[in-house]
Short mmCIF file of C-alpha atoms in Angstrom, two decimals:
data_model
loop_
_atom_site.label_atom_id
_atom_site.label_comp_id
_atom_site.label_asym_id
_atom_site.label_seq_id
_atom_site.Cartn_x
_atom_site.Cartn_y
_atom_site.Cartn_z
CA UNK A 1 11.86 -165.70 -152.07
CA UNK A 2 9.91 -163.44 -151.50
CA UNK A 3 8.64 -164.14 -147.86
CA UNK A 4 12.53 -164.17 -147.00
CA UNK A 5 13.29 -160.97 -148.94
CA UNK A 6 10.43 -159.26 -146.71
CA UNK A 7 11.62 -161.25 -143.02
CA UNK A 8 14.96 -159.94 -143.77
CA UNK A 9 14.01 -155.83 -144.56
CA UNK A 10 12.32 -156.73 -141.11
CA UNK A 11 14.76 -157.20 -139.06
CA UNK A 12 16.66 -155.05 -140.34
CA UNK A 13 14.35 -152.14 -139.89
CA UNK A 14 14.71 -153.97 -136.19
CA UNK A 15 17.79 -153.70 -135.74
CA UNK A 16 18.57 -150.22 -137.18
CA UNK A 17 15.47 -148.60 -134.35
CA UNK A 18 17.56 -150.06 -131.61
CA UNK A 19 20.42 -148.82 -132.44
CA UNK A 20 18.84 -145.11 -133.18
CA UNK A 21 17.68 -145.43 -129.80
CA UNK A 22 20.74 -146.11 -128.23
CA UNK A 23 22.21 -143.21 -129.71
CA UNK A 24 20.72 -140.91 -128.52
CA UNK A 25 20.42 -141.97 -124.99
CA UNK A 26 24.79 -141.79 -125.10
CA UNK A 27 25.27 -138.43 -123.64
CA UNK A 28 27.65 -136.19 -126.56
CA UNK A 29 30.21 -135.24 -123.93
CA UNK A 30 30.62 -138.00 -120.53
CA UNK A 31 30.77 -136.08 -117.15
CA UNK A 32 34.59 -135.77 -116.04
CA UNK A 33 34.85 -137.03 -112.46
CA UNK A 34 34.27 -134.79 -109.02
CA UNK A 35 37.31 -133.62 -108.56
CA UNK A 36 38.12 -133.61 -104.68
CA UNK A 37 40.21 -130.75 -104.25
CA UNK A 38 38.24 -127.80 -104.87
CA UNK A 39 35.83 -126.77 -101.81
CA UNK A 40 31.93 -125.76 -103.78
CA UNK A 41 30.90 -122.63 -102.55
CA UNK A 42 27.33 -120.88 -102.37
CA UNK A 43 26.68 -117.30 -103.90
CA UNK A 44 24.67 -116.85 -101.22
CA UNK A 45 26.88 -116.83 -98.34
CA UNK A 46 28.50 -114.45 -100.26
CA UNK A 47 26.63 -111.41 -98.29
CA UNK A 48 27.71 -107.64 -99.03
CA UNK A 49 28.21 -108.91 -102.36
CA UNK A 50 25.17 -107.61 -104.47
CA UNK A 51 25.05 -104.96 -102.18
CA UNK A 52 28.33 -104.68 -104.02
CA UNK A 53 27.54 -104.24 -107.02
CA UNK A 54 30.90 -105.69 -108.34
CA UNK A 55 30.14 -108.61 -112.01
CA UNK A 56 30.03 -111.62 -111.51
CA UNK A 57 32.06 -115.41 -112.92
CA UNK A 58 34.49 -113.66 -114.27
CA UNK A 59 38.36 -114.40 -113.07
CA UNK A 60 40.60 -112.07 -111.52
CA UNK A 61 42.05 -109.40 -113.04
CA UNK A 62 43.34 -106.19 -112.34
CA UNK A 63 46.54 -105.24 -110.06
CA UNK A 64 46.03 -108.19 -108.76
CA UNK A 65 45.74 -111.15 -111.21
CA UNK A 66 49.60 -111.95 -110.85
CA UNK A 67 49.30 -112.09 -107.03
CA UNK A 68 50.07 -115.62 -105.70
CA UNK A 69 49.18 -114.66 -102.38
CA UNK A 70 45.58 -113.07 -103.25
CA UNK A 71 44.96 -115.97 -104.73
CA UNK A 72 45.74 -118.19 -102.12
CA UNK A 73 43.30 -115.75 -99.67
CA UNK A 74 41.38 -116.39 -101.79
CA UNK A 75 41.09 -119.56 -101.97
CA UNK A 76 40.95 -119.51 -98.49
CA UNK A 77 37.83 -117.22 -98.03
CA UNK A 78 36.04 -120.07 -100.61
CA UNK A 79 37.06 -122.76 -98.38
CA UNK A 80 37.26 -121.86 -95.25
CA UNK A 81 34.31 -119.19 -94.39
CA UNK A 82 31.87 -120.43 -98.21
CA UNK A 83 33.01 -116.98 -99.22
CA UNK A 84 31.97 -117.16 -103.41
CA UNK A 85 34.94 -117.01 -105.83
CA UNK A 86 33.21 -114.08 -107.99
CA UNK A 87 32.33 -112.53 -105.44
CA UNK A 88 35.95 -112.11 -104.16
CA UNK A 89 37.28 -111.74 -107.85
CA UNK A 90 35.51 -108.86 -108.41
CA UNK A 91 36.19 -107.20 -105.02
CA UNK A 92 40.05 -107.54 -105.75
CA UNK A 93 39.62 -107.08 -109.47
CA UNK A 94 39.18 -103.87 -108.11
CA UNK A 95 40.63 -102.65 -105.82
CA UNK A 96 43.18 -99.81 -105.50
CA UNK A 97 46.58 -99.76 -104.59
CA UNK A 98 46.94 -97.18 -102.31
CA UNK A 99 50.10 -95.10 -102.29
CA UNK A 100 49.64 -92.93 -99.74
CA UNK A 101 49.19 -95.67 -97.00
CA UNK A 102 52.41 -97.82 -98.36
CA UNK A 103 53.82 -93.87 -97.44
CA UNK A 104 52.68 -93.83 -94.10
CA UNK A 105 53.44 -98.08 -93.15
CA UNK A 106 56.87 -97.24 -94.55
CA UNK A 107 57.49 -93.95 -91.64
CA UNK A 108 56.74 -96.51 -89.35
CA UNK A 109 58.76 -99.04 -89.99
CA UNK A 110 62.41 -98.34 -88.61
CA UNK A 111 63.06 -100.54 -85.61
CA UNK A 112 66.42 -99.46 -84.34
CA UNK A 113 66.47 -98.27 -80.80
CA UNK A 114 64.82 -94.63 -80.40
CA UNK A 115 66.13 -91.43 -78.45
CA UNK A 116 63.13 -89.84 -76.78
CA UNK A 117 63.43 -85.41 -78.09
CA UNK A 118 63.34 -82.90 -75.38
CA UNK A 119 59.68 -82.17 -74.50
CA UNK A 120 58.07 -84.98 -76.99
CA UNK A 121 55.02 -85.29 -73.69
CA UNK A 122 54.56 -80.97 -74.21
CA UNK A 123 54.17 -81.80 -77.88
CA UNK A 124 52.55 -85.02 -77.98
CA UNK A 125 50.28 -83.86 -74.80
CA UNK A 126 48.98 -80.42 -76.90
CA UNK A 127 47.03 -82.79 -79.48
CA UNK A 128 44.93 -83.50 -76.70
CA UNK A 129 44.11 -81.13 -74.01
CA UNK A 130 42.91 -78.51 -75.68
CA UNK A 131 40.35 -76.18 -74.84
CA UNK A 132 38.07 -77.55 -77.81
CA UNK A 133 38.16 -81.72 -76.89
CA UNK A 134 37.73 -80.84 -73.78
CA UNK A 135 34.15 -78.79 -74.53
CA UNK A 136 33.82 -81.72 -77.25
CA UNK A 137 34.16 -84.04 -74.82
CA UNK A 138 32.02 -82.66 -72.43
CA UNK A 139 29.40 -81.67 -75.08
CA UNK A 140 29.71 -85.58 -75.91
CA UNK A 141 28.60 -87.10 -72.60
CA UNK A 142 25.90 -83.69 -72.61
CA UNK A 143 24.63 -85.55 -75.05
CA UNK A 144 25.07 -89.07 -74.44
CA UNK A 145 24.66 -88.48 -70.94
CA UNK A 146 21.70 -92.29 -70.62
CA UNK A 147 24.11 -93.99 -72.75
CA UNK A 148 27.23 -93.57 -71.19
CA UNK A 149 26.19 -93.62 -67.17
CA UNK A 150 24.48 -97.64 -68.54
CA UNK A 151 28.34 -98.61 -69.71
CA UNK A 152 29.59 -97.66 -67.25
CA UNK A 153 27.20 -99.38 -65.42
CA UNK A 154 26.78 -102.13 -67.54
CA UNK A 155 30.71 -102.93 -67.77
CA UNK A 156 32.71 -101.47 -64.60
CA UNK A 157 34.74 -98.94 -66.34
CA UNK A 158 34.31 -94.52 -65.53
CA UNK A 159 32.52 -93.54 -67.51
CA UNK A 160 35.39 -90.34 -68.32
CA UNK A 161 38.08 -93.07 -69.90
CA UNK A 162 34.80 -94.08 -72.49
CA UNK A 163 34.53 -90.48 -73.21
CA UNK A 164 37.99 -89.80 -73.40
CA UNK A 165 39.21 -92.05 -76.10
CA UNK A 166 36.77 -91.16 -78.78
CA UNK A 167 38.17 -87.73 -77.93
CA UNK A 168 41.68 -88.54 -78.81
CA UNK A 169 40.86 -91.52 -80.92
CA UNK A 170 38.45 -89.68 -83.55
CA UNK A 171 37.45 -85.98 -82.08
CA UNK A 172 34.23 -87.21 -80.89
CA UNK A 173 33.64 -88.36 -83.99
CA UNK A 174 34.12 -85.49 -86.15
CA UNK A 175 37.73 -88.17 -87.83
CA UNK A 176 36.88 -91.46 -88.16
CA UNK A 177 38.94 -91.55 -91.43
CA UNK A 178 38.14 -92.18 -94.90
CA UNK A 179 40.59 -93.96 -96.46
CA UNK A 180 38.31 -97.04 -98.42
CA UNK A 181 38.81 -100.10 -95.39
CA UNK A 182 39.20 -102.17 -98.26
CA UNK A 183 41.81 -100.69 -100.44
CA UNK A 184 43.97 -100.21 -97.21
CA UNK A 185 43.56 -103.59 -96.24
CA UNK A 186 44.88 -104.83 -98.57
CA UNK A 187 47.86 -102.96 -100.20
CA UNK A 188 48.81 -103.29 -96.47
CA UNK A 189 48.57 -107.26 -96.44
CA UNK A 190 50.24 -107.69 -100.19
CA UNK A 191 51.96 -104.22 -101.09
CA UNK A 192 54.22 -104.94 -97.99
CA UNK A 193 56.34 -106.96 -95.26
CA UNK A 194 56.73 -105.57 -92.46
CA UNK A 195 53.21 -106.60 -90.77
CA UNK A 196 51.46 -108.32 -93.84
CA UNK A 197 50.32 -111.26 -90.95
CA UNK A 198 48.51 -109.30 -89.42
CA UNK A 199 46.81 -107.10 -91.53
CA UNK A 200 45.89 -110.36 -94.22
CA UNK A 201 44.33 -111.89 -90.57
CA UNK A 202 42.82 -108.12 -90.28
CA UNK A 203 41.37 -108.05 -94.45
CA UNK A 204 40.19 -111.37 -93.26
CA UNK A 205 38.21 -110.25 -90.41
CA UNK A 206 36.35 -107.42 -92.41
CA UNK A 207 35.17 -109.24 -94.74
CA UNK A 208 34.07 -111.80 -92.35
CA UNK A 209 32.39 -107.93 -90.47
CA UNK A 210 31.49 -106.80 -93.60
CA UNK A 211 29.17 -109.96 -94.09
CA UNK A 212 27.92 -110.50 -91.09
CA UNK A 213 26.68 -107.12 -90.08
CA UNK A 214 25.49 -106.33 -94.03
CA UNK A 215 28.07 -103.79 -94.50
CA UNK A 216 29.38 -102.85 -98.60
CA UNK A 217 33.05 -104.07 -98.16
CA UNK A 218 34.05 -101.63 -101.46
CA UNK A 219 32.08 -98.24 -99.38
CA UNK A 220 32.99 -99.07 -95.95
CA UNK A 221 35.62 -96.64 -94.67
CA UNK A 222 37.96 -95.96 -91.63
CA UNK A 223 41.76 -94.95 -90.51
CA UNK A 224 45.11 -95.61 -93.65
CA UNK A 225 45.46 -98.11 -91.43
CA UNK A 226 41.85 -100.19 -91.50
CA UNK A 227 40.75 -98.98 -87.77
CA UNK A 228 37.04 -98.47 -88.42
CA UNK A 229 34.31 -95.73 -86.52
CA UNK A 230 33.86 -93.36 -82.96
CA UNK A 231 36.72 -95.49 -81.75
CA UNK A 232 38.80 -96.59 -84.73
CA UNK A 233 37.83 -100.01 -84.32
CA UNK A 234 40.55 -102.39 -85.96
CA UNK A 235 37.96 -105.48 -87.45
CA UNK A 236 39.04 -108.54 -85.81
CA UNK A 237 38.72 -106.21 -82.12
CA UNK A 238 35.35 -105.14 -84.24
CA UNK A 239 34.05 -109.17 -84.29
CA UNK A 240 34.82 -109.94 -81.10
CA UNK A 241 33.93 -107.39 -78.45
CA UNK A 242 31.78 -104.74 -80.37
CA UNK A 243 28.32 -104.24 -79.15
CA UNK A 244 25.07 -103.58 -79.99
CA UNK A 245 24.26 -101.58 -77.88
CA UNK A 246 21.49 -99.45 -78.50
CA UNK A 247 19.32 -103.78 -79.57
CA UNK A 248 18.47 -102.70 -83.44
CA UNK A 249 20.07 -105.64 -84.92
CA UNK A 250 22.98 -104.25 -85.58
CA UNK A 251 26.47 -102.93 -84.07
CA UNK A 252 26.79 -99.43 -85.27
CA UNK A 253 30.59 -97.93 -84.20
CA UNK A 254 29.81 -95.14 -86.66
CA UNK A 255 27.33 -93.66 -83.82
CA UNK A 256 27.72 -93.13 -80.29
CA UNK A 257 25.46 -95.71 -78.93
CA UNK A 258 26.93 -98.85 -80.35
CA UNK A 259 30.66 -96.78 -80.02
CA UNK A 260 30.50 -95.80 -76.86
CA UNK A 261 29.01 -99.72 -75.47
CA UNK A 262 32.39 -101.24 -76.90
CA UNK A 263 34.39 -99.12 -75.87
CA UNK A 264 33.52 -100.15 -72.64
CA UNK A 265 33.46 -103.77 -73.45
CA UNK A 266 36.57 -103.19 -74.79
CA UNK A 267 38.34 -102.62 -71.35
CA UNK A 268 35.87 -103.99 -69.31
CA UNK A 269 37.65 -107.65 -71.22
CA UNK A 270 41.15 -105.85 -71.22
CA UNK A 271 40.86 -105.79 -67.00
CA UNK A 272 39.22 -102.38 -66.13
CA UNK A 273 39.41 -101.77 -62.33
CA UNK A 274 36.43 -99.67 -61.77
CA UNK A 275 37.03 -96.53 -59.80
CA UNK A 276 41.21 -97.10 -59.36
CA UNK A 277 43.52 -95.03 -59.62
CA UNK A 278 45.52 -95.09 -63.45
CA UNK A 279 48.39 -92.87 -62.23
CA UNK A 280 50.07 -90.55 -60.77
CA UNK A 281 52.85 -88.00 -60.25
CA UNK A 282 56.14 -89.04 -58.79
CA UNK A 283 59.97 -87.85 -57.38
CA UNK A 284 61.73 -89.60 -60.12
CA UNK A 285 62.20 -92.61 -60.65
CA UNK A 286 60.82 -95.88 -59.55
CA UNK A 287 61.63 -98.39 -62.33
CA UNK A 288 59.35 -100.91 -63.85
CA UNK A 289 55.68 -99.41 -61.43
CA UNK A 290 56.95 -96.13 -63.43
CA UNK A 291 57.25 -94.10 -66.86
CA UNK A 292 59.60 -90.93 -67.74
CA UNK A 293 58.07 -88.77 -70.19
CA UNK A 294 59.83 -85.42 -71.34
CA UNK A 295 58.37 -81.91 -71.22
CA UNK A 296 60.31 -78.46 -71.75
CA UNK A 297 60.97 -78.15 -68.63
CA UNK A 298 62.57 -81.20 -67.74
CA UNK A 299 61.63 -85.76 -67.14
CA UNK A 300 58.56 -86.37 -65.18
CA UNK A 301 57.89 -88.84 -63.44
CA UNK A 302 54.38 -91.27 -63.03
CA UNK A 303 53.89 -94.36 -61.05
CA UNK A 304 51.58 -96.09 -63.31
CA UNK A 305 48.85 -97.99 -62.08
CA UNK A 306 47.07 -101.61 -64.07
CA UNK A 307 44.45 -99.13 -65.44
CA UNK A 308 47.53 -97.20 -67.05
CA UNK A 309 47.81 -100.88 -68.65
CA UNK A 310 44.91 -101.82 -69.20
CA UNK A 311 43.99 -98.56 -71.89
CA UNK A 312 47.69 -99.49 -73.23
CA UNK A 313 45.73 -102.63 -75.22
CA UNK A 314 44.13 -99.35 -77.31
CA UNK A 315 47.37 -98.33 -78.68
CA UNK A 316 51.08 -99.30 -77.07
CA UNK A 317 52.46 -96.06 -76.08
CA UNK A 318 52.62 -94.01 -72.37
CA UNK A 319 52.16 -91.19 -73.96
CA UNK A 320 48.98 -92.66 -75.86
CA UNK A 321 48.00 -93.67 -72.57
CA UNK A 322 48.80 -90.34 -70.54
CA UNK A 323 47.43 -88.39 -72.66
CA UNK A 324 43.91 -90.72 -72.68
CA UNK A 325 43.69 -90.37 -69.39
CA UNK A 326 44.59 -85.99 -68.75
CA UNK A 327 41.78 -85.86 -70.81
CA UNK A 328 39.39 -87.46 -68.91
CA UNK A 329 40.60 -86.39 -66.22
CA UNK A 330 40.43 -82.73 -67.25
CA UNK A 331 36.60 -83.58 -69.08
CA UNK A 332 34.89 -85.07 -66.22
CA UNK A 333 36.33 -81.42 -63.69
CA UNK A 334 34.83 -79.63 -66.25
CA UNK A 335 32.00 -81.53 -66.70
CA UNK A 336 30.85 -81.89 -63.29
CA UNK A 337 31.30 -78.07 -62.59
CA UNK A 338 29.23 -77.42 -65.59
CA UNK A 339 26.64 -80.06 -63.56
CA UNK A 340 26.67 -77.94 -60.89
CA UNK A 341 26.36 -74.97 -61.79
CA UNK A 342 23.23 -75.94 -63.59
CA UNK A 343 21.38 -75.97 -60.04
#
């Protein structure tokens, strides 16, 4: 009887041990099935996230917290380009809507017929055909003569037009803009309608450019519309046409060497024909091959050539292209005269 009782106790102990062991191996919470709709990302791909010192692992907050287009944009950047969601949430949570950018964009929104005001070309010309622009253009050319000559020879672009673009765009680097590019592009992409698609694409390119070039996205500044550097490249143009002309491993359009090379490359890719005419003054309107500019003393008529249209790829304005052309010629004339007087 005692042996039978001991045997039953022994069997009970063994069963209890087995049950205890089984429970210890069972997880407290079963793992969920993987969600195929979520694309994993890697923090190591975030690029400038470390530079910006933005806190991670936080939800989207701030002015864009309830913006579905912003959330969709972040999702797109994570899935398509491997950005960290935490990094992008941090960027947009710290974004500022720029009222000054909204005012400038809205001011350009009128799409109806425009009647040119008499003398509009005279007034426009006075902004750029100044002694200061010409003298500083000659100085900029002299200070960067080797780079200008190299860029001209490499890309087949007349040097005076490289100089003139930088003069018209930023007064040779003095006016590159002080607006935070991320805030400007976010405002234009998500708080306007007329060109929101264009600026959303530019914002995408800006974030990619920031990662590729190691630039802190929250600190980079430029024009109110997102243009960057001495040559005022939009981010998409920066990524496709900017060059590392001094071969230091970076495309830095805020310094002359890369800016000069990049402007020349831009012209070359858009079909510039070296040593070919740009435009000349004619007696009357010649149809599609000419333009009309209003001066204080009546209209001027100019025959335009393919190179004139290349300048307009930079800014689709006849007055802009003419200002670049005439500034280029004025700088060249004084540069040559200065060089001759030295000998």
